Amino acid sequence: MAQQPEQINMMEDQADTEDVREVEEDIIQLHVFLVKPLNVNRASAEELSVFPFLTSLHIEALMQYRKLTGDLIDVLELQAVPGWSAELVRKMRPYATVKKEVSLRSTLTEDIGRGKTQLLFRSSLSANAGFLMRYQFNAPHIQWGVNTEKDAGEKFLQPGKGLSFISFHGAIKNLGMIRQLVVGDFIVNMGQGLMLWQGRSVRKTAMPIMVKKQSPFLQPYRSNDENRFFRGAAIHLARRKFEAVFFLSSNRLDANLKTDTVSNFNYVSSFLNTGYHRTADELADKNVLGYLAAGGMGSYHNHRLRVSVNFVHHQFSLPVIRANELYNVFAARGRNQTNYGAQYHYTWRNMHVFGELAFDGMGHPAAIQGLMAAVDSKFDLSLVARKIDRAYRSFQANAFTEASEPNNEEGVYLGASYRLKPNLSLDLYSDFYRFPWLRYRIDAPGWGQDQLIQISYKPDKKTLIYFRHRIEVKSGAGVSQQVKARADYKKLMSRLHLEFRPSLEWEWRFRIEFNALTKGDPETENGFLAFSDLFWSPLDRPYGLNARLMLFDTKSYDTRIYSFENDVMFYSLVPPFYGHGARIYLNMKYKMGERWQQFLKISRSFNGVPGKWNFRFQILFQM
């Protein structure tokens, strides 16, 4: 249940622009709320922002409803909140409660005894297999955890590098002025991602109203990405209408280390985010770049308005020097990276406006302005405009942009969602953008446009059918790899998806996808993918199963198709499929009493090369 359809759709739609191989943080947080539901009578806007199906309009409407009517007497009363549909309340209900708060004194006294412990072990049955071990403790005001893992092919103890990976954190929260205090590993999310964003990203998806980034500013880190987090201390303070966050971090990064053989001068040419340390070259690049990070946020909020100022500074142990190419003329260089700026959001009736203005240390600007509006009970509208200077630079930023990094881009996005009938809806967006300066493999300014339309039909509670068509046209690399010239790139993508639940125990899903790609020449590349999923969850049995049969056929990697795979709990996988082949897998879950759960995934791909069966198992203990 913790993996909501909205999360799966976001990961699939964004898989070609960011690595979502192990984005576990949101799933872990939702699972925490399954075990210990969130009190919606006391929940802050930040706490509510972790739910992927809630927009800022939903959150603001709940805040105003509580001010006008007082505490809710039942979770089902959420249906009375303007804009909250019965379907939305159904999604929220497993994670929510309206219980009364106990006093601070009794909470502190009983905190440890009321806490929940979780132990998790995950591995695969193969030579030199990867594995993960995680310990977490969660209580109303106290939280700590340790996380260690190694990827397949790595050594757990790496010569000269220490453990493959280990992460740890301790946190206290909601104690007087202290909203949260974290020591150890944590992530920071600023504004709309122009300066810094290490958590869940928001980009173009088939949910066109979900355009605003709204994750908490500060979160303890509990996932397995080995580079995108801070290590140090951070504190979030709140007093009436004012809030402030301060953080200080000292960490190391994987980077491509280079040496000038003439002067014996060391520098890094790029950052590496794969987290793999299997070969001698990968080990040589592990943790070669140390960096200090410091920053903070100051915020004022009054009813429907919030205004914040943000600052972050990074200092690297070695200078960053990019390849001597024309498209890198404006690339970040040196040992320091500074960003500062301001953000705001304001809600007026059924309209929510938000924006961020940021600058780098050289004064180059970047701006994002957005709007979300519930025009009426059936029609929602979103608009995002961005203008980012070609020389603007930031580190670990992730904004609502076409490119993977926010720089050298201007664009306007318009999205709409229209509920034609209670069981029929239309979602669409259109995005127009351009790149004023050169990019990798393209020696000319670029442009592009992206349109999507999706029709969803839900004739009853047991059935869902949707059809999606997307058109992407942009200037791309020339056909010849030796000539870096502009050439129109046009890709058509279509999907038909069906879900049917004949009973509470059984569910069947089917999907078929096609795409067609042209790249500046008459020849068209085509891609095809189809799968069938079957789920069995007996109500009176401690076990459950799901299985998939998939076929795919694409001409090359350019026509790859991404598809989310169900897996063991907390593990998220959205692999690309290309070439010609098939894939099957079977997931099994078995619950032993109230505290132990076992998971097993058996999978195999058939794509014309020698393959083997893969096994991944997981043991989860909770008390």
Coordinates of C-alpha atoms in Angstrom, one line a residue:
M1 CA 0.0 0.0 0.0
A2 CA 2.9 2.4 0.7
Q3 CA 3.8 2.4 -3.0
Q4 CA 1.0 4.7 -4.3
P5 CA 0.1 4.7 -8.0
E6 CA 1.2 8.4 -8.1
Q7 CA 4.7 7.4 -7.0
I8 CA 4.9 4.7 -9.6
N9 CA 3.7 7.0 -12.4
M10 CA 6.2 9.7 -11.4
M11 CA 9.1 7.3 -11.4
E12 CA 8.1 5.8 -14.8
D13 CA 7.5 9.2 -16.4
Q14 CA 10.8 10.7 -15.1
A15 CA 13.0 7.6 -15.4
D16 CA 14.7 8.9 -18.6
T17 CA 15.8 12.2 -16.9
E18 CA 16.9 11.1 -13.5
D19 CA 18.1 8.0 -11.7
V20 CA 15.2 6.4 -9.7
R21 CA 16.9 3.1 -9.2
E22 CA 16.7 3.2 -5.4
V23 CA 14.4 6.1 -4.4
E24 CA 13.3 4.7 -1.1
E25 CA 12.9 7.7 1.1
D26 CA 9.3 8.5 0.3
I27 CA 8.2 4.8 0.5
I28 CA 9.9 4.5 3.9
Q29 CA 8.1 7.6 5.2
L30 CA 4.7 6.4 4.0
H31 CA 5.3 3.0 5.6
V32 CA 6.1 4.8 8.9
F33 CA 2.7 6.5 8.7
L34 CA 1.1 3.1 8.0
V35 CA 2.5 1.8 11.3
K36 CA 1.9 5.1 13.2
P37 CA -0.7 7.2 11.4
L38 CA -0.3 11.0 11.1
N39 CA -2.6 13.1 13.2
V40 CA -4.2 15.4 10.6
N41 CA -5.5 17.7 13.3
R42 CA -1.9 18.6 14.2
A43 CA 0.0 17.9 11.0
S44 CA 2.0 20.7 9.5
A45 CA 2.0 21.6 5.8
E46 CA 5.6 20.1 5.6
E47 CA 4.4 16.8 7.1
L48 CA 1.5 16.6 4.6
S49 CA 3.8 17.4 1.7
V50 CA 5.3 13.8 1.7
F51 CA 2.1 12.4 0.3
P52 CA 2.4 12.2 -3.5
F53 CA -1.3 12.5 -4.2
L54 CA -1.7 15.8 -2.3
T55 CA -1.2 19.1 -4.1
S56 CA -0.5 22.4 -2.4
L57 CA -4.1 23.3 -3.0
H58 CA -5.3 20.3 -1.0
I59 CA -2.9 21.0 1.8
E60 CA -3.8 24.7 2.1
A61 CA -7.5 23.8 2.0
L62 CA -7.1 21.5 5.0
M63 CA -5.1 24.2 6.9
Q64 CA -7.9 26.7 6.3
Y65 CA -10.6 24.2 7.2
R66 CA -9.0 23.4 10.5
K67 CA -8.8 27.2 11.3
L68 CA -12.5 27.7 10.6
T69 CA -14.0 24.5 12.1
G70 CA -11.5 23.3 14.6
D71 CA -10.3 19.7 15.0
L72 CA -11.8 17.0 12.8
I73 CA -13.8 14.3 14.7
D74 CA -13.1 11.5 12.1
V75 CA -10.8 10.9 9.2
L76 CA -13.8 10.7 6.9
E77 CA -14.6 14.3 7.7
L78 CA -11.8 15.1 5.2
Q79 CA -14.5 14.8 2.5
A80 CA -15.9 18.1 3.8
V81 CA -12.6 19.9 3.0
P82 CA -13.0 21.9 -0.2
G83 CA -11.3 20.1 -3.1
W84 CA -11.0 16.8 -1.2
S85 CA -12.8 14.1 -3.2
A86 CA -13.9 10.7 -1.8
E87 CA -11.1 9.0 -3.9
L88 CA -8.5 11.3 -2.3
V89 CA -9.8 10.6 1.2
R90 CA -9.7 6.8 0.4
K91 CA -5.9 7.2 -0.4
M92 CA -5.2 9.2 2.7
R93 CA -7.2 7.1 5.2
P94 CA -4.6 4.4 5.9
Y95 CA -2.0 7.0 6.9
A96 CA -4.2 9.3 8.9
T97 CA -5.8 9.6 12.4
V98 CA -7.5 12.3 14.4
K99 CA -6.5 11.1 17.9
K100 CA -5.9 13.7 20.6
E101 CA -2.4 14.7 21.5
V102 CA -1.0 13.7 24.8
S103 CA 1.0 16.2 26.9
L104 CA 4.6 16.9 26.1
R105 CA 5.7 15.7 29.5
S106 CA 4.1 12.3 29.2
T107 CA 5.2 12.0 25.6
L108 CA 8.9 12.5 26.5
T109 CA 8.6 10.1 29.4
E110 CA 7.1 7.3 27.3
D111 CA 8.8 8.1 24.0
I112 CA 11.2 5.2 24.0
G113 CA 8.6 2.7 25.1
R114 CA 6.2 3.8 22.4
G115 CA 8.8 3.6 19.6
K116 CA 8.8 1.2 16.7
T117 CA 11.9 -0.8 15.7
Q118 CA 12.6 -2.1 12.2
L119 CA 15.4 -4.5 11.0
L120 CA 15.8 -5.2 7.4
F121 CA 18.1 -7.5 5.4
R122 CA 18.1 -7.8 1.6
S123 CA 20.3 -9.7 -0.7
S124 CA 20.4 -11.9 -3.8
L125 CA 21.5 -15.5 -4.3
S126 CA 24.5 -15.1 -6.6
A127 CA 28.3 -15.0 -6.4
N128 CA 29.6 -11.8 -4.8
A129 CA 26.0 -10.7 -4.3
G130 CA 24.9 -7.3 -3.2
F131 CA 23.1 -6.8 0.1
L132 CA 21.5 -4.2 2.3
M133 CA 21.2 -4.1 6.1
R134 CA 19.1 -1.4 7.8
Y135 CA 18.1 -0.7 11.4
Q136 CA 15.6 2.1 12.3
F137 CA 13.9 3.3 15.4
N138 CA 10.9 5.7 15.2
A139 CA 9.1 7.3 18.2
P140 CA 7.0 10.4 18.4
H141 CA 9.9 12.7 19.2
I142 CA 13.0 10.5 18.6
Q143 CA 14.4 8.7 15.6
W144 CA 17.7 7.0 14.7
G145 CA 19.0 4.5 12.2
V146 CA 21.9 2.9 10.5
N147 CA 22.1 1.7 6.9
T148 CA 24.8 -0.2 5.1
E149 CA 24.9 -1.9 1.7
K150 CA 27.1 -3.0 -1.1
D151 CA 26.3 -3.5 -4.8
A152 CA 26.8 -6.8 -6.6
G153 CA 30.4 -7.2 -7.6
E154 CA 31.7 -4.9 -4.9
K155 CA 33.8 -5.9 -1.8
F156 CA 32.2 -4.9 1.5
L157 CA 35.6 -3.9 2.9
Q158 CA 37.4 -2.0 0.1
P159 CA 41.2 -1.6 0.4
G160 CA 42.0 1.9 1.3
K161 CA 38.4 3.0 1.0
G162 CA 36.7 1.4 4.1
L163 CA 33.2 0.1 4.0
S164 CA 31.4 0.0 0.7
F165 CA 28.7 2.3 2.1
I166 CA 27.3 3.2 5.5
S167 CA 24.8 5.8 6.5
F168 CA 23.6 6.8 10.0
H169 CA 21.4 9.5 11.6
G170 CA 19.8 10.5 14.9
A171 CA 17.0 13.0 15.1
I172 CA 14.6 14.7 17.6
K173 CA 11.5 16.5 16.5
N174 CA 8.6 18.6 17.7
L175 CA 10.1 19.6 21.0
G176 CA 9.3 23.2 21.8
M177 CA 10.9 25.5 19.2
I178 CA 12.8 22.6 17.7
R179 CA 10.8 21.3 14.7
Q180 CA 13.7 18.9 14.0
L181 CA 17.3 18.4 14.9
V182 CA 19.4 15.9 12.9
V183 CA 22.9 14.6 13.5
G184 CA 24.5 12.4 10.9
D185 CA 23.1 12.1 7.4
F186 CA 20.3 14.2 6.1
I187 CA 18.9 15.7 2.9
V188 CA 18.0 19.4 2.2
N189 CA 15.4 20.6 -0.3
M190 CA 15.3 24.4 -1.1
G191 CA 12.6 26.3 -2.8
Q192 CA 11.7 24.9 -6.2
G193 CA 15.1 23.2 -6.7
L194 CA 17.1 26.0 -8.4
M195 CA 19.7 26.0 -5.7
L196 CA 19.6 22.6 -4.0
W197 CA 17.2 19.6 -4.1
Q198 CA 18.2 16.2 -2.8
G199 CA 14.8 14.6 -2.3
R200 CA 11.9 13.5 -4.5
S201 CA 11.9 15.4 -7.7
V202 CA 8.9 16.8 -9.6
R203 CA 9.0 17.0 -13.4
K204 CA 6.6 16.5 -16.3
T205 CA 4.3 13.5 -15.7
A206 CA 0.8 12.4 -16.6
M207 CA -0.4 14.2 -13.4
P208 CA -0.2 17.7 -15.0
I209 CA -1.3 19.6 -11.8
M210 CA 1.6 18.2 -9.8
V211 CA 4.1 20.9 -10.8
K212 CA 5.2 22.3 -7.4
K213 CA 8.0 20.8 -5.3
Q214 CA 6.8 20.5 -1.8
S215 CA 9.0 18.1 0.2
P216 CA 10.1 19.1 3.7
F217 CA 13.2 21.4 3.8
L218 CA 15.1 19.0 6.1
Q219 CA 14.8 15.2 6.3
P220 CA 16.9 12.5 7.9
Y221 CA 18.5 10.3 5.2
R222 CA 17.5 6.6 5.2
S223 CA 18.1 5.5 1.6
N224 CA 21.1 4.2 -0.4
D225 CA 22.2 6.8 -2.9
E226 CA 25.9 7.2 -2.0
N227 CA 26.4 10.8 -3.1
R228 CA 23.2 12.9 -2.8
F229 CA 23.1 13.6 0.9
F230 CA 24.8 15.7 3.6
R231 CA 26.7 14.5 6.6
G232 CA 26.9 16.7 9.6
A233 CA 24.2 18.5 11.7
A234 CA 21.1 20.5 10.9
I235 CA 18.4 22.1 12.9
H236 CA 14.9 23.4 12.0
L237 CA 13.5 26.0 14.5
A238 CA 9.9 27.3 14.4
R239 CA 8.3 30.1 16.6
R240 CA 4.8 31.3 15.7
K241 CA 5.1 32.9 12.2
F242 CA 8.8 32.4 11.8
E243 CA 11.0 29.5 10.9
A244 CA 14.7 29.0 10.4
V245 CA 16.9 26.1 9.2
F246 CA 20.7 25.9 9.5
F247 CA 23.0 23.1 8.4
L248 CA 26.7 22.2 8.2
S249 CA 28.1 19.2 6.4
S250 CA 31.4 17.6 5.7
N251 CA 31.3 14.7 3.2
R252 CA 33.1 13.1 0.3
L253 CA 32.0 12.5 -3.3
D254 CA 32.8 10.1 -6.1
A255 CA 34.4 12.1 -8.9
N256 CA 36.5 11.6 -12.1
L257 CA 40.0 12.4 -10.8
K258 CA 42.5 13.9 -13.3
T259 CA 46.2 14.8 -13.0
D260 CA 48.1 17.2 -15.2
T261 CA 51.3 15.2 -15.9
V262 CA 53.4 18.3 -16.5
S263 CA 52.6 20.2 -13.3
N264 CA 51.4 17.2 -11.3
F265 CA 48.2 19.2 -10.6
N266 CA 45.2 17.3 -9.4
Y267 CA 41.6 18.2 -10.3
V268 CA 38.2 16.6 -11.0
S269 CA 36.5 16.8 -14.4
S270 CA 33.0 15.5 -13.4
F271 CA 31.0 14.1 -10.6
L272 CA 29.9 10.5 -10.5
N273 CA 26.6 9.4 -9.1
T274 CA 26.3 5.7 -9.9
G275 CA 27.5 4.5 -6.5
Y276 CA 29.3 1.5 -8.1
H277 CA 32.8 0.6 -6.9
R278 CA 33.4 -2.8 -8.6
T279 CA 36.4 -2.3 -10.8
A280 CA 39.8 -0.7 -10.2
D281 CA 38.8 2.4 -12.1
E282 CA 35.6 2.8 -10.1
L283 CA 37.4 2.3 -6.8
A284 CA 40.0 4.9 -7.8
D285 CA 37.2 7.5 -8.1
K286 CA 35.5 6.7 -4.9
N287 CA 35.4 9.5 -2.3
V288 CA 38.2 11.4 -4.0
L289 CA 36.5 14.8 -3.6
G290 CA 35.9 16.2 -0.1
Y291 CA 33.5 19.1 0.3
L292 CA 32.1 21.3 3.0
A293 CA 28.5 22.6 2.7
A294 CA 26.8 25.2 4.8
G295 CA 23.6 27.0 4.4
G296 CA 20.1 27.8 5.8
M297 CA 16.7 29.2 5.3
G298 CA 14.7 31.9 7.1
S299 CA 10.9 32.0 6.6
Y300 CA 7.9 34.1 7.5
H301 CA 4.3 32.8 7.0
N302 CA 1.1 34.6 7.7
H303 CA -2.2 32.8 6.9
R304 CA -2.0 32.1 3.1
L305 CA 1.5 33.7 2.4
R306 CA 4.9 32.2 3.0
V307 CA 8.2 34.0 2.1
S308 CA 11.6 32.5 2.5
V309 CA 15.3 33.4 1.9
N310 CA 17.8 30.7 1.2
F311 CA 21.6 30.4 1.1
V312 CA 24.0 27.5 0.4
H313 CA 27.8 27.4 -0.1
H314 CA 29.9 24.5 -1.2
Q315 CA 33.7 24.3 -0.9
F316 CA 35.6 21.4 -2.6
S317 CA 38.9 20.0 -1.7
L318 CA 40.0 19.9 -5.4
P319 CA 39.2 22.4 -8.2
V320 CA 36.5 21.4 -10.7
I321 CA 37.7 21.9 -14.3
R322 CA 35.4 20.7 -17.1
A323 CA 36.5 19.5 -20.5
N324 CA 37.8 22.2 -22.8
E325 CA 34.8 22.2 -25.1
L326 CA 32.7 25.1 -26.4
Y327 CA 29.6 24.0 -24.6
N328 CA 31.5 24.2 -21.3
V329 CA 32.4 27.9 -21.7
F330 CA 30.0 28.8 -18.9
A331 CA 30.5 25.6 -16.8
A332 CA 31.2 25.9 -13.1
R333 CA 34.9 25.9 -12.3
G334 CA 37.1 26.2 -9.2
R335 CA 36.7 25.1 -5.6
N336 CA 33.7 27.2 -4.5
Q337 CA 30.0 27.3 -5.4
T338 CA 27.6 29.8 -3.8
N339 CA 23.9 30.3 -4.3
Y340 CA 21.4 32.5 -2.7
G341 CA 17.8 33.6 -3.3
A342 CA 14.2 33.8 -2.2
Q343 CA 11.0 31.9 -2.7
Y344 CA 7.3 32.4 -1.9
H345 CA 3.9 30.9 -2.2
Y346 CA 0.5 32.5 -1.8
T347 CA -3.0 31.0 -1.9
W348 CA -6.0 33.1 -2.8
R349 CA -9.4 31.3 -3.0
N350 CA -8.8 28.3 -5.3
M351 CA -5.5 29.7 -6.7
H352 CA -2.0 28.9 -5.5
V353 CA 0.9 30.8 -6.9
F354 CA 4.6 30.0 -6.1
G355 CA 8.0 31.0 -7.3
E356 CA 11.7 31.1 -6.7
L357 CA 14.4 33.6 -7.7
A358 CA 18.0 32.4 -7.3
F359 CA 21.5 33.7 -8.1
D360 CA 24.9 32.0 -8.1
G361 CA 28.1 33.5 -6.7
M362 CA 28.7 35.4 -9.9
G363 CA 25.3 37.0 -9.9
H364 CA 23.8 35.0 -12.8
P365 CA 20.0 34.7 -12.2
A366 CA 17.5 31.8 -12.4
A367 CA 13.8 32.1 -11.9
I368 CA 10.7 29.8 -11.8
Q369 CA 7.1 31.1 -11.5
G370 CA 4.2 28.7 -11.2
L371 CA 0.4 28.6 -10.7
M372 CA -2.1 25.9 -9.7
A373 CA -5.8 26.7 -9.9
A374 CA -9.0 24.8 -9.3
V375 CA -11.0 26.6 -11.8
D376 CA -14.2 24.7 -10.8
S377 CA -15.1 21.4 -9.3
K378 CA -14.2 19.6 -12.6
F379 CA -11.3 21.6 -14.0
D380 CA -7.8 22.2 -12.7
L381 CA -5.1 24.2 -14.3
S382 CA -1.3 24.6 -13.9
L383 CA 1.3 26.9 -15.3
V384 CA 5.1 27.0 -14.9
A385 CA 7.4 29.5 -16.5
R386 CA 11.2 29.3 -16.1
K387 CA 14.1 31.4 -17.2
I388 CA 17.6 30.3 -16.3
D389 CA 20.7 32.1 -17.4
R390 CA 23.1 30.2 -19.6
A391 CA 25.9 30.8 -17.0
Y392 CA 23.9 30.0 -13.9
R393 CA 25.4 27.2 -11.9
S394 CA 24.3 25.2 -8.8
F395 CA 25.4 21.9 -7.2
Q396 CA 22.9 19.1 -6.6
A397 CA 20.0 21.2 -7.8
N398 CA 16.9 19.7 -9.4
A399 CA 14.2 22.0 -10.7
F400 CA 11.2 21.7 -13.0
T401 CA 13.2 21.9 -16.2
E402 CA 13.7 19.8 -19.4
A403 CA 17.4 19.4 -18.8
S404 CA 18.7 17.4 -15.9
E405 CA 20.4 20.5 -14.4
P406 CA 18.8 23.9 -14.1
N407 CA 20.8 26.1 -16.4
N408 CA 20.7 27.5 -19.9
E409 CA 16.9 27.1 -20.3
E410 CA 13.8 29.1 -20.9
G411 CA 10.3 27.6 -21.2
V412 CA 6.6 27.7 -20.5
Y413 CA 4.6 24.7 -19.3
L414 CA 0.8 24.5 -19.3
G415 CA -1.1 21.6 -17.8
A416 CA -4.8 20.8 -17.3
S417 CA -7.0 18.2 -15.8
Y418 CA -10.7 17.9 -16.7
R419 CA -13.1 15.5 -15.1
L420 CA -15.6 15.0 -17.9
K421 CA -17.7 12.7 -15.7
P422 CA -17.2 11.1 -12.3
N423 CA -15.7 8.1 -14.0
L424 CA -14.0 9.8 -17.0
S425 CA -11.1 12.3 -16.9
L426 CA -8.8 14.0 -19.3
D427 CA -5.2 15.1 -18.4
L428 CA -2.9 17.0 -20.8
Y429 CA 0.1 19.2 -20.8
S430 CA 2.1 21.2 -23.3
D431 CA 5.7 22.4 -22.7
F432 CA 7.7 24.7 -25.0
Y433 CA 11.4 25.4 -24.2
R434 CA 14.6 26.6 -25.7
F435 CA 18.3 26.4 -24.8
P436 CA 20.0 29.8 -25.6
W437 CA 23.5 28.3 -25.5
L438 CA 25.2 25.1 -26.7
R439 CA 24.8 21.8 -25.1
Y440 CA 26.7 18.4 -25.1
R441 CA 26.9 17.1 -28.7
I442 CA 25.0 20.1 -30.1
D443 CA 27.0 23.1 -31.3
A444 CA 24.0 25.4 -31.7
P445 CA 21.2 26.9 -29.5
G446 CA 18.4 24.4 -29.2
W447 CA 14.7 24.2 -28.7
G448 CA 11.9 21.7 -28.1
Q449 CA 8.3 21.0 -27.3
D450 CA 6.5 18.2 -25.5
Q451 CA 2.8 17.4 -25.4
L452 CA 0.9 14.7 -23.6
I453 CA -2.7 13.7 -23.5
Q454 CA -4.2 10.9 -21.3
I455 CA -7.8 9.8 -21.1
S456 CA -8.8 7.7 -18.0
Y457 CA -12.0 5.7 -17.6
K458 CA -13.1 4.1 -14.4
P459 CA -16.5 2.5 -15.0
D460 CA -16.5 1.0 -11.5
K461 CA -14.3 0.5 -8.4
K462 CA -12.8 -2.6 -9.9
T463 CA -11.7 -1.4 -13.3
L464 CA -9.4 1.3 -14.6
I465 CA -8.5 1.9 -18.3
Y466 CA -6.3 4.7 -19.6
F467 CA -4.8 5.7 -22.9
R468 CA -1.8 8.0 -23.2
H469 CA -0.2 9.6 -26.2
R470 CA 2.9 11.8 -26.0
I471 CA 4.8 13.8 -28.7
E472 CA 8.3 15.1 -28.1
V473 CA 10.0 17.2 -30.7
K474 CA 13.4 18.9 -30.1
S475 CA 16.7 19.8 -31.7
G476 CA 19.0 16.8 -31.2
A477 CA 22.4 15.4 -32.1
G478 CA 23.2 15.0 -35.8
V479 CA 23.1 11.5 -37.4
S480 CA 26.8 11.5 -37.8
Q481 CA 28.7 11.3 -34.5
Q482 CA 31.6 13.3 -36.0
V483 CA 29.5 16.2 -37.0
K484 CA 27.8 17.9 -34.0
A485 CA 25.0 19.6 -35.9
R486 CA 21.4 20.3 -35.1
A487 CA 18.8 17.8 -36.3
D488 CA 15.1 17.5 -35.5
Y489 CA 14.4 14.7 -33.1
K490 CA 10.8 13.5 -33.0
K491 CA 9.4 10.8 -30.8
L492 CA 5.9 9.5 -30.6
M493 CA 4.9 7.4 -27.5
S494 CA 1.5 5.7 -27.0
R495 CA 0.3 3.5 -24.1
L496 CA -2.8 1.5 -23.3
H497 CA -3.2 0.4 -19.7
L498 CA -5.9 -1.8 -18.1
E499 CA -6.4 -2.8 -14.4
F500 CA -9.2 -5.1 -13.2
R501 CA -9.9 -6.4 -9.7
P502 CA -12.6 -9.1 -9.9
S503 CA -12.4 -9.6 -6.1
L504 CA -10.5 -8.3 -3.0
E505 CA -8.0 -11.1 -3.5
W506 CA -7.2 -10.9 -7.2
E507 CA -6.0 -8.1 -9.5
W508 CA -5.0 -8.2 -13.2
R509 CA -3.1 -5.5 -15.1
F510 CA -2.2 -5.3 -18.8
R511 CA -0.2 -2.7 -20.7
I512 CA 1.0 -2.2 -24.3
E513 CA 3.3 0.6 -25.5
F514 CA 4.5 1.7 -28.8
N515 CA 7.0 4.4 -29.8
A516 CA 8.4 5.8 -33.0
L517 CA 11.6 7.9 -33.4
T518 CA 13.0 9.9 -36.2
K519 CA 16.4 11.7 -36.0
G520 CA 16.9 14.0 -39.0
D521 CA 16.7 11.2 -41.6
P522 CA 13.9 9.4 -43.3
E523 CA 14.4 6.2 -41.3
T524 CA 12.1 5.6 -38.3
E525 CA 13.0 3.5 -35.3
N526 CA 10.1 1.7 -33.6
G527 CA 9.7 0.3 -30.1
F528 CA 7.2 -2.1 -28.6
L529 CA 6.5 -3.4 -25.0
A530 CA 3.7 -5.4 -23.5
F531 CA 3.2 -7.0 -20.1
S532 CA 0.6 -8.8 -18.1
D533 CA 0.6 -8.7 -14.3
L534 CA -1.3 -10.9 -11.9
F535 CA -1.7 -10.2 -8.1
W536 CA -3.1 -12.6 -5.5
S537 CA -3.5 -11.4 -1.9
P538 CA -5.6 -13.9 0.1
L539 CA -7.4 -12.2 2.9
D540 CA -7.2 -15.1 5.4
R541 CA -3.6 -16.2 4.5
P542 CA -0.2 -14.9 5.6
Y543 CA 1.1 -14.9 2.0
G544 CA 0.7 -13.2 -1.3
L545 CA 2.0 -13.5 -4.9
N546 CA 2.4 -11.4 -8.0
A547 CA 3.8 -12.3 -11.4
R548 CA 4.7 -10.7 -14.7
L549 CA 5.2 -11.8 -18.3
M550 CA 6.7 -9.1 -20.5
L551 CA 7.7 -8.9 -24.2
F552 CA 9.7 -6.1 -25.8
D553 CA 11.2 -5.2 -29.1
T554 CA 13.0 -2.0 -29.9
K555 CA 15.6 -1.2 -32.6
S556 CA 18.1 0.5 -30.3
Y557 CA 18.6 2.2 -26.9
D558 CA 17.1 5.4 -28.3
T559 CA 13.7 3.7 -28.5
R560 CA 14.0 2.2 -25.0
I561 CA 10.8 1.9 -22.9
Y562 CA 10.8 2.3 -19.1
S563 CA 8.6 0.1 -17.0
F564 CA 8.2 0.0 -13.2
E565 CA 8.7 -3.5 -11.7
N566 CA 7.1 -4.7 -8.4
D567 CA 9.7 -5.9 -6.1
V568 CA 10.5 -6.6 -2.4
M569 CA 9.3 -4.0 0.0
F570 CA 11.0 -0.6 -0.2
Y571 CA 12.9 -1.5 -3.4
S572 CA 12.0 0.6 -6.4
L573 CA 13.2 -0.3 -9.9
V574 CA 12.3 1.4 -13.2
P575 CA 14.6 -0.3 -15.8
P576 CA 14.8 0.5 -19.5
F577 CA 14.0 -2.2 -22.0
Y578 CA 15.5 -2.3 -25.4
G579 CA 16.5 -4.8 -28.1
H580 CA 14.4 -7.9 -28.6
G581 CA 13.4 -10.2 -25.7
A582 CA 11.2 -11.2 -22.9
R583 CA 11.2 -11.0 -19.1
I584 CA 9.3 -12.8 -16.4
Y585 CA 9.3 -12.5 -12.6
L586 CA 7.5 -13.8 -9.5
N587 CA 7.2 -12.0 -6.2
M588 CA 6.3 -13.8 -3.0
K589 CA 5.5 -12.4 0.4
Y590 CA 5.1 -14.4 3.6
K591 CA 4.2 -13.0 7.0
M592 CA 5.3 -15.0 10.1
G593 CA 3.3 -13.7 13.0
E594 CA 3.0 -10.0 13.7
R595 CA 6.7 -9.2 13.5
W596 CA 8.4 -11.1 10.7
Q597 CA 7.9 -10.8 7.0
Q598 CA 9.8 -12.5 4.2
F599 CA 10.0 -11.4 0.5
L600 CA 11.4 -13.2 -2.5
K601 CA 11.7 -12.2 -6.1
I602 CA 12.6 -14.6 -8.9
S603 CA 13.3 -13.1 -12.3
R604 CA 14.9 -13.7 -15.6
S605 CA 15.4 -11.9 -18.9
F606 CA 15.5 -13.6 -22.3
N607 CA 17.2 -11.3 -24.9
G608 CA 19.4 -13.4 -27.1
V609 CA 22.4 -13.6 -24.8
P610 CA 23.2 -16.2 -22.2
G611 CA 21.2 -15.4 -19.0
K612 CA 20.4 -16.9 -15.7
W613 CA 17.7 -16.8 -13.0
N614 CA 18.1 -14.0 -10.5
F615 CA 16.9 -14.2 -6.9
R616 CA 16.4 -11.4 -4.4
F617 CA 15.2 -12.0 -0.9
Q618 CA 14.4 -9.8 2.0
I619 CA 13.7 -10.3 5.7
L620 CA 11.8 -7.6 7.7
F621 CA 11.4 -7.5 11.5
Q622 CA 9.2 -5.0 13.2
M623 CA 8.2 -4.5 16.8

